[in-house]
Structures are given as C-alpha cells and as structure tokens.
Amino acid sequence: MPEVPDVIKGISILVFIFVPIEKVLAVHQQKLFREGWFTDICYYFSGYFIGHSTTKLLIVFALLSQRSIPILSSFVGQQSLVLQVTVAIFIGDLSFYIIHRLMHTVPWLWQFHTIHHSSTHIDWLATVRVHPFEQILTKACQMIPLYWLGFSTEALAIYAIFSSAIAFFIHANISVRFPILKWIIATPEFHHWHHDRHPQLYAQNLAVQLPILDYIFGTWHMPDREFPKQYGTELNTKTNYFNYLIYPFNHLFKNKRN
Ligand SMILES: [Zn+2]
Ligand SMILES: [Zn+2]
C-alpha cells in the first residue's frame, strides 16, 4: 500500500483536531465550508511545499555563512534544550514582530500582507492564507538569526513545531479564554483582534507567540471577554488563489504607471 504523503497527513491531523473543537467552542457560528475555504486549501498545499523548500534553502545558506560568529554559536549550542527553545521563541517572535510591523507600515509590503488580512472568517484554515513572498520573507527573518546564533538542531525542530502549532491555535475559531496564559502566550483572543475589520486595529497585536512584545512596544489590544464582530479588509473576498497571488504585483505596477 502506497504511503500517505506528509502534506495529506498534516491536513488530516488539523481537520481531526480543529473541526470538532471549533464546532463545540465557536466564537462565531459559521459553515465548515465558509467563504474562501477552497482558496485557503490551495494556500495550504502551496504553502506546505514553499515552506519546505525555503527551510532547505535557509539551511544551506546558514551552513555556508555560519562561520561569522563561532564563539557565540558554540556557547548557545551548549545550553540546555529548554533554555535554547525559550530563547529561540523570544528571538524568533521579536524578528517576526519587527517584519510584521514593517508589513503594516511600508505600503508595498502591505500589498502582500493584505492577503492574510483579507479573510472574513478567522479559523484554523485562515492561518495559511499568506502570500508566498511573505511566507519566504518572514521565515528567513525568523530562522536566519537562529541558525547564525548556533541553536541546536533539536531546539530548532521543537521551535518549528511550536511555531506551526501556535499559528493554527491563534487563528482557531474558539472562544475559550485563558486568564493567566493569555499574558504569556498568544491565544485566539489575542490574535483575532489583529484581524478586526477596523484598519486602526490591523497594527495591534503584531506578535504571534509572545503578547508581551506588544505590551512593551505599545501595540497591545485585548479588551476583556470580547472578540471582534467583523474581520477582513476592503480587498475583494470573492477572489481566488491565483488572483490573490498576482494582486500585489498588479497593484505595485499600477501605482508605478500612475
Ligand atoms: Zn493572522
Ligand atoms: Zn498583520
């Protein structure tokens, strides 16, 4: 019997975990096949392969360039696994915070990032609606500093699994509140506000793992016991995967011509 490809196993596990939980604990009642689901499935499959290819390229790049800070690299590699993973999460999310903030302030970067904000329904599947350019850019910004600093392969593997798991968790359409945990780790209650339809709230809650970063930088927004009423941007939500793919380039070239 042929082996089931990992990409299929991955989406099966996600469906198995999130579909029943979202059914029982939904913030917003919505259909399983809600608007844009097929577009997001396309993003899941393309994102899976782009993510794997990017990781391989980054490892080659890191191996070729790692000699730049050997003392620091051997010091980091000697620390306990728990400490390495904790520090990797902090550095990785700080890097993400910076690039994410730029995506919200630099107009041409926003043309790519607006695709992620176009979802009018936020659930586990909305996680993957990320333009390939953004996916490669954010992955490079998060992983290159970690490779250079010499984190062990085990620490990087745990960090990668944690990053993927929390990304799906914070988008999930679940209304569970985590009174203490919500200050330590990003939750749906935290990230859903980042997808609120009001443009002034897009640039709030920019971290995706550590809410404290937003607290420190003054971009934290989490009203008690509330979730946004509406999600999305002005972007046409009826559009498909291919149109979303070319949207930023069309927009940029149009601006250049005008
Ligand atoms: Zn998001
Ligand atoms: Zn954003």
mmCIF file of N, CA, C and O and ligand atoms in Angstrom, residues 96 100 103-104 110 113 116-117 134 191 194-195 202-206, ligand 2:
data_model
loop_
_atom_site.group_PDB
_atom_site.id
_atom_site.type_symbol
_atom_site.label_atom_id
_atom_site.label_comp_id
_atom_site.label_asym_id
_atom_site.label_seq_id
_atom_site.Cartn_x
_atom_site.Cartn_y
_atom_site.Cartn_z
ATOM 1 N N PHE A 96 9.863 38.352 14.078
ATOM 2 C CA PHE A 96 8.565 38.397 13.379
ATOM 3 C C PHE A 96 7.858 39.719 13.664
ATOM 4 O O PHE A 96 7.292 40.329 12.762
ATOM 5 N N HIS A 100 6.706 42.120 10.785
ATOM 6 C CA HIS A 100 5.249 42.267 10.709
ATOM 7 C C HIS A 100 4.870 43.751 10.823
ATOM 8 O O HIS A 100 3.990 44.236 10.105
ATOM 9 N N MET A 103 5.464 45.347 7.629
ATOM 10 C CA MET A 103 4.433 44.984 6.643
ATOM 11 C C MET A 103 3.181 45.840 6.801
ATOM 12 O O MET A 103 2.416 46.011 5.872
ATOM 13 N N HIS A 104 2.993 46.355 8.009
ATOM 14 C CA HIS A 104 1.833 47.208 8.245
ATOM 15 C C HIS A 104 2.124 48.678 8.021
ATOM 16 O O HIS A 104 1.198 49.489 8.024
ATOM 17 N N TRP A 110 2.694 46.030 2.550
ATOM 18 C CA TRP A 110 1.275 45.820 2.908
ATOM 19 C C TRP A 110 0.498 45.166 1.765
ATOM 20 O O TRP A 110 -0.425 44.388 1.993
ATOM 21 N N HIS A 113 0.949 41.629 2.466
ATOM 22 C CA HIS A 113 0.392 41.180 3.749
ATOM 23 C C HIS A 113 -1.136 41.303 3.792
ATOM 24 O O HIS A 113 -1.798 40.580 4.545
ATOM 25 N N HIS A 116 -3.241 38.142 3.799
ATOM 26 C CA HIS A 116 -3.524 37.425 5.053
ATOM 27 C C HIS A 116 -4.707 38.058 5.791
ATOM 28 O O HIS A 116 -5.475 37.358 6.447
ATOM 29 N N HIS A 117 -4.825 39.381 5.650
ATOM 30 C CA HIS A 117 -5.909 40.085 6.352
ATOM 31 C C HIS A 117 -7.233 40.043 5.590
ATOM 32 O O HIS A 117 -8.230 40.570 6.080
ATOM 33 N N GLU A 134 5.547 36.739 1.281
ATOM 34 C CA GLU A 134 5.547 36.983 2.734
ATOM 35 C C GLU A 134 6.020 35.747 3.488
ATOM 36 O O GLU A 134 6.771 35.846 4.469
ATOM 37 N N HIS A 191 -4.988 37.149 18.963
ATOM 38 C CA HIS A 191 -4.710 37.341 17.533
ATOM 39 C C HIS A 191 -5.947 37.729 16.723
ATOM 40 O O HIS A 191 -5.822 38.411 15.706
ATOM 41 N N HIS A 194 -6.157 41.240 15.810
ATOM 42 C CA HIS A 194 -5.279 41.682 14.724
ATOM 43 C C HIS A 194 -6.003 41.593 13.372
ATOM 44 O O HIS A 194 -5.614 42.247 12.412
ATOM 45 N N HIS A 195 -7.045 40.789 13.302
ATOM 46 C CA HIS A 195 -7.808 40.623 12.060
ATOM 47 C C HIS A 195 -9.116 41.418 12.073
ATOM 48 O O HIS A 195 -9.941 41.239 11.174
ATOM 49 N N TYR A 202 -5.521 46.814 12.697
ATOM 50 C CA TYR A 202 -4.629 45.884 11.988
ATOM 51 C C TYR A 202 -3.228 45.904 12.601
ATOM 52 O O TYR A 202 -2.542 44.904 12.619
ATOM 53 N N ALA A 203 -2.820 47.094 13.023
ATOM 54 C CA ALA A 203 -1.438 47.237 13.501
ATOM 55 C C ALA A 203 -1.312 47.013 15.004
ATOM 56 O O ALA A 203 -0.347 47.448 15.617
ATOM 57 N N GLN A 204 -2.294 46.333 15.592
ATOM 58 C CA GLN A 204 -2.219 45.962 17.008
ATOM 59 C C GLN A 204 -1.954 44.452 17.092
ATOM 60 O O GLN A 204 -2.261 43.722 16.174
ATOM 61 N N ASN A 205 -1.413 44.013 18.198
ATOM 62 C CA ASN A 205 -1.148 42.584 18.425
ATOM 63 C C ASN A 205 -0.326 41.980 17.279
ATOM 64 O O ASN A 205 -0.753 41.029 16.614
ATOM 65 N N LEU A 206 0.856 42.527 17.096
ATOM 66 C CA LEU A 206 1.702 42.113 15.964
ATOM 67 C C LEU A 206 2.522 40.856 16.244
ATOM 68 O O LEU A 206 2.983 40.202 15.322
HETATM 69 ZN ZN ZN B 2 -0.843 41.673 10.096
#
